[in-house]
Amino acid sequence: MAQPIRRQLLIVIAVLTVVVYIAIAAERRVIVRTGDRDGWAWIEVEDSGTGVAPEDEAKLFQPFYTTKPVGEGTGLGLSVSYDIIRSHNGRIGYRRGTMGGAVFYFELPVVPAMPRVA
């Protein structure tokens, strides 16, 4: 995997880590799952918070959209993550979790490793 791609994916993982940190700081339960299926590698983060209000769901990945108070969020984390994952032919999304909170996930197509040049 080329270095720029690694850096981009680290940004997405950092955004998910912030989601986890916020949930833990609020004393919520957090579950991180990873896996692969049908040619896709995936990671998801679920928390036991209140979830996302239905009226906010469609806006989650829009640039500068945030539900945080002024000065506490730029609204760019999920938007940048969306662009990065889509640029790699991946999928990113949100769904309501089984614990009542939110589940944020992304999936990337599994690509065979390139042979190393000696």
PDB file of C-alpha atoms in Angstrom:
ATOM      1  CA  MET A   1       0.000   0.000   0.000  1.00  0.00           C
ATOM      2  CA  ALA A   2       1.450   3.375  -0.978  1.00  0.00           C
ATOM      3  CA  GLN A   3       2.326   5.853   1.781  1.00  0.00           C
ATOM      4  CA  PRO A   4      -0.321   8.470   0.812  1.00  0.00           C
ATOM      5  CA  ILE A   5      -3.042   5.815   0.990  1.00  0.00           C
ATOM      6  CA  ARG A   6      -1.829   4.719   4.428  1.00  0.00           C
ATOM      7  CA  ARG A   7      -1.892   8.317   5.651  1.00  0.00           C
ATOM      8  CA  GLN A   8      -5.408   8.814   4.348  1.00  0.00           C
ATOM      9  CA  LEU A   9      -6.677   5.679   6.053  1.00  0.00           C
ATOM     10  CA  LEU A  10      -4.961   6.709   9.283  1.00  0.00           C
ATOM     11  CA  ILE A  11      -6.967   9.948   9.152  1.00  0.00           C
ATOM     12  CA  VAL A  12     -10.203   7.955   8.916  1.00  0.00           C
ATOM     13  CA  ILE A  13      -9.140   5.700  11.789  1.00  0.00           C
ATOM     14  CA  ALA A  14      -8.224   8.806  13.812  1.00  0.00           C
ATOM     15  CA  VAL A  15     -11.737  10.196  13.262  1.00  0.00           C
ATOM     16  CA  LEU A  16     -13.241   6.925  14.487  1.00  0.00           C
ATOM     17  CA  THR A  17     -10.875   7.054  17.477  1.00  0.00           C
ATOM     18  CA  VAL A  18     -12.223  10.499  18.363  1.00  0.00           C
ATOM     19  CA  VAL A  19     -15.757   9.087  18.197  1.00  0.00           C
ATOM     20  CA  VAL A  20     -14.648   6.380  20.638  1.00  0.00           C
ATOM     21  CA  TYR A  21     -12.946   8.916  22.935  1.00  0.00           C
ATOM     22  CA  ILE A  22     -16.057  11.094  23.107  1.00  0.00           C
ATOM     23  CA  ALA A  23     -18.185   8.070  23.926  1.00  0.00           C
ATOM     24  CA  ILE A  24     -15.805   6.853  26.641  1.00  0.00           C
ATOM     25  CA  ALA A  25     -15.565  10.342  28.155  1.00  0.00           C
ATOM     26  CA  ALA A  26     -19.357  10.292  28.461  1.00  0.00           C
ATOM     27  CA  GLU A  27     -19.088   6.881  30.202  1.00  0.00           C
ATOM     28  CA  ARG A  28     -20.741   5.016  27.383  1.00  0.00           C
ATOM     29  CA  ARG A  29     -20.046   1.477  26.357  1.00  0.00           C
ATOM     30  CA  VAL A  30     -18.025   1.216  23.123  1.00  0.00           C
ATOM     31  CA  ILE A  31     -17.549  -1.777  20.841  1.00  0.00           C
ATOM     32  CA  VAL A  32     -15.068  -1.803  17.956  1.00  0.00           C
ATOM     33  CA  ARG A  33     -15.501  -4.588  15.415  1.00  0.00           C
ATOM     34  CA  THR A  34     -13.396  -5.527  12.393  1.00  0.00           C
ATOM     35  CA  GLY A  35     -13.636  -8.215   9.803  1.00  0.00           C
ATOM     36  CA  ASP A  36     -13.926  -9.153   6.171  1.00  0.00           C
ATOM     37  CA  ARG A  37     -16.716 -10.581   4.063  1.00  0.00           C
ATOM     38  CA  ASP A  38     -17.446 -10.979   0.379  1.00  0.00           C
ATOM     39  CA  GLY A  39     -14.247  -9.229  -0.707  1.00  0.00           C
ATOM     40  CA  TRP A  40     -14.576  -6.283   1.686  1.00  0.00           C
ATOM     41  CA  ALA A  41     -12.557  -5.438   4.812  1.00  0.00           C
ATOM     42  CA  TRP A  42     -14.527  -3.443   7.380  1.00  0.00           C
ATOM     43  CA  ILE A  43     -14.319  -1.652  10.707  1.00  0.00           C
ATOM     44  CA  GLU A  44     -17.175  -0.305  12.796  1.00  0.00           C
ATOM     45  CA  VAL A  45     -17.529   1.548  16.081  1.00  0.00           C
ATOM     46  CA  GLU A  46     -20.717   1.285  18.130  1.00  0.00           C
ATOM     47  CA  ASP A  47     -21.569   3.150  21.318  1.00  0.00           C
ATOM     48  CA  SER A  48     -24.372   3.030  23.856  1.00  0.00           C
ATOM     49  CA  GLY A  49     -25.208   6.735  23.699  1.00  0.00           C
ATOM     50  CA  THR A  50     -28.376   8.355  22.487  1.00  0.00           C
ATOM     51  CA  GLY A  51     -27.557   7.923  18.803  1.00  0.00           C
ATOM     52  CA  VAL A  52     -28.113  10.506  16.102  1.00  0.00           C
ATOM     53  CA  ALA A  53     -31.374  12.396  15.866  1.00  0.00           C
ATOM     54  CA  PRO A  54     -33.349  11.328  12.769  1.00  0.00           C
ATOM     55  CA  GLU A  55     -33.280  14.888  11.392  1.00  0.00           C
ATOM     56  CA  ASP A  56     -29.442  14.873  11.555  1.00  0.00           C
ATOM     57  CA  GLU A  57     -28.816  11.503   9.888  1.00  0.00           C
ATOM     58  CA  ALA A  58     -28.896  12.759   6.283  1.00  0.00           C
ATOM     59  CA  LYS A  59     -26.412  15.557   7.099  1.00  0.00           C
ATOM     60  CA  LEU A  60     -23.762  13.572   8.984  1.00  0.00           C
ATOM     61  CA  PHE A  61     -21.238  13.422   6.146  1.00  0.00           C
ATOM     62  CA  GLN A  62     -21.764  16.972   4.840  1.00  0.00           C
ATOM     63  CA  PRO A  63     -18.844  19.403   5.235  1.00  0.00           C
ATOM     64  CA  PHE A  64     -19.057  21.721   8.264  1.00  0.00           C
ATOM     65  CA  TYR A  65     -22.106  19.962   9.692  1.00  0.00           C
ATOM     66  CA  THR A  66     -21.829  19.393  13.442  1.00  0.00           C
ATOM     67  CA  THR A  67     -24.207  18.869  16.319  1.00  0.00           C
ATOM     68  CA  LYS A  68     -21.616  20.165  18.790  1.00  0.00           C
ATOM     69  CA  PRO A  69     -21.807  23.643  20.335  1.00  0.00           C
ATOM     70  CA  VAL A  70     -20.040  26.499  18.524  1.00  0.00           C
ATOM     71  CA  GLY A  71     -16.295  26.256  19.042  1.00  0.00           C
ATOM     72  CA  GLU A  72     -16.272  22.537  19.852  1.00  0.00           C
ATOM     73  CA  GLY A  73     -16.306  21.011  16.386  1.00  0.00           C
ATOM     74  CA  THR A  74     -15.609  21.960  12.798  1.00  0.00           C
ATOM     75  CA  GLY A  75     -17.863  19.384  11.190  1.00  0.00           C
ATOM     76  CA  LEU A  76     -15.073  18.146   8.928  1.00  0.00           C
ATOM     77  CA  GLY A  77     -14.077  14.778  10.410  1.00  0.00           C
ATOM     78  CA  LEU A  78     -16.840  12.653   8.926  1.00  0.00           C
ATOM     79  CA  SER A  79     -16.884  14.649   5.686  1.00  0.00           C
ATOM     80  CA  VAL A  80     -13.153  14.163   5.104  1.00  0.00           C
ATOM     81  CA  SER A  81     -13.483  10.498   6.051  1.00  0.00           C
ATOM     82  CA  TYR A  82     -16.333  10.104   3.550  1.00  0.00           C
ATOM     83  CA  ASP A  83     -14.227  11.592   0.738  1.00  0.00           C
ATOM     84  CA  ILE A  84     -11.204   9.423   1.566  1.00  0.00           C
ATOM     85  CA  ILE A  85     -13.138   6.164   1.745  1.00  0.00           C
ATOM     86  CA  ARG A  86     -15.108   6.927  -1.439  1.00  0.00           C
ATOM     87  CA  SER A  87     -11.854   7.790  -3.273  1.00  0.00           C
ATOM     88  CA  HIS A  88     -10.738   4.205  -2.594  1.00  0.00           C
ATOM     89  CA  ASN A  89     -14.009   2.745  -3.890  1.00  0.00           C
ATOM     90  CA  GLY A  90     -15.143   2.081  -0.351  1.00  0.00           C
ATOM     91  CA  ARG A  91     -18.342   2.565   1.587  1.00  0.00           C
ATOM     92  CA  ILE A  92     -18.852   4.573   4.756  1.00  0.00           C
ATOM     93  CA  GLY A  93     -21.988   5.060   6.751  1.00  0.00           C
ATOM     94  CA  TYR A  94     -24.016   5.262   9.886  1.00  0.00           C
ATOM     95  CA  ARG A  95     -26.796   3.162  11.329  1.00  0.00           C
ATOM     96  CA  ARG A  96     -28.596   2.927  14.641  1.00  0.00           C
ATOM     97  CA  GLY A  97     -26.911   0.521  17.008  1.00  0.00           C
ATOM     98  CA  THR A  98     -28.336  -2.372  18.980  1.00  0.00           C
ATOM     99  CA  MET A  99     -27.374  -0.611  22.260  1.00  0.00           C
ATOM    100  CA  GLY A 100     -29.415   2.463  21.367  1.00  0.00           C
ATOM    101  CA  GLY A 101     -26.463   4.517  20.175  1.00  0.00           C
ATOM    102  CA  ALA A 102     -24.708   5.007  16.871  1.00  0.00           C
ATOM    103  CA  VAL A 103     -22.675   2.702  14.648  1.00  0.00           C
ATOM    104  CA  PHE A 104     -20.207   4.333  12.265  1.00  0.00           C
ATOM    105  CA  TYR A 105     -18.508   2.019   9.786  1.00  0.00           C
ATOM    106  CA  PHE A 106     -16.408   1.887   6.684  1.00  0.00           C
ATOM    107  CA  GLU A 107     -15.643  -0.873   4.229  1.00  0.00           C
ATOM    108  CA  LEU A 108     -12.889  -1.132   1.644  1.00  0.00           C
ATOM    109  CA  PRO A 109     -12.537  -3.609  -1.205  1.00  0.00           C
ATOM    110  CA  VAL A 110      -9.814  -6.170  -0.590  1.00  0.00           C
ATOM    111  CA  VAL A 111      -7.144  -5.789  -3.254  1.00  0.00           C
ATOM    112  CA  PRO A 112      -4.478  -8.452  -3.835  1.00  0.00           C
ATOM    113  CA  ALA A 113      -1.037  -7.334  -2.712  1.00  0.00           C
ATOM    114  CA  MET A 114       1.264  -6.044  -5.421  1.00  0.00           C
ATOM    115  CA  PRO A 115       4.446  -8.092  -5.882  1.00  0.00           C
ATOM    116  CA  ARG A 116       7.488  -6.419  -4.334  1.00  0.00           C
ATOM    117  CA  VAL A 117      10.127  -5.228  -6.738  1.00  0.00           C
ATOM    118  CA  ALA A 118      13.574  -6.471  -5.722  1.00  0.00           C
TER     119      ALA A 118
END
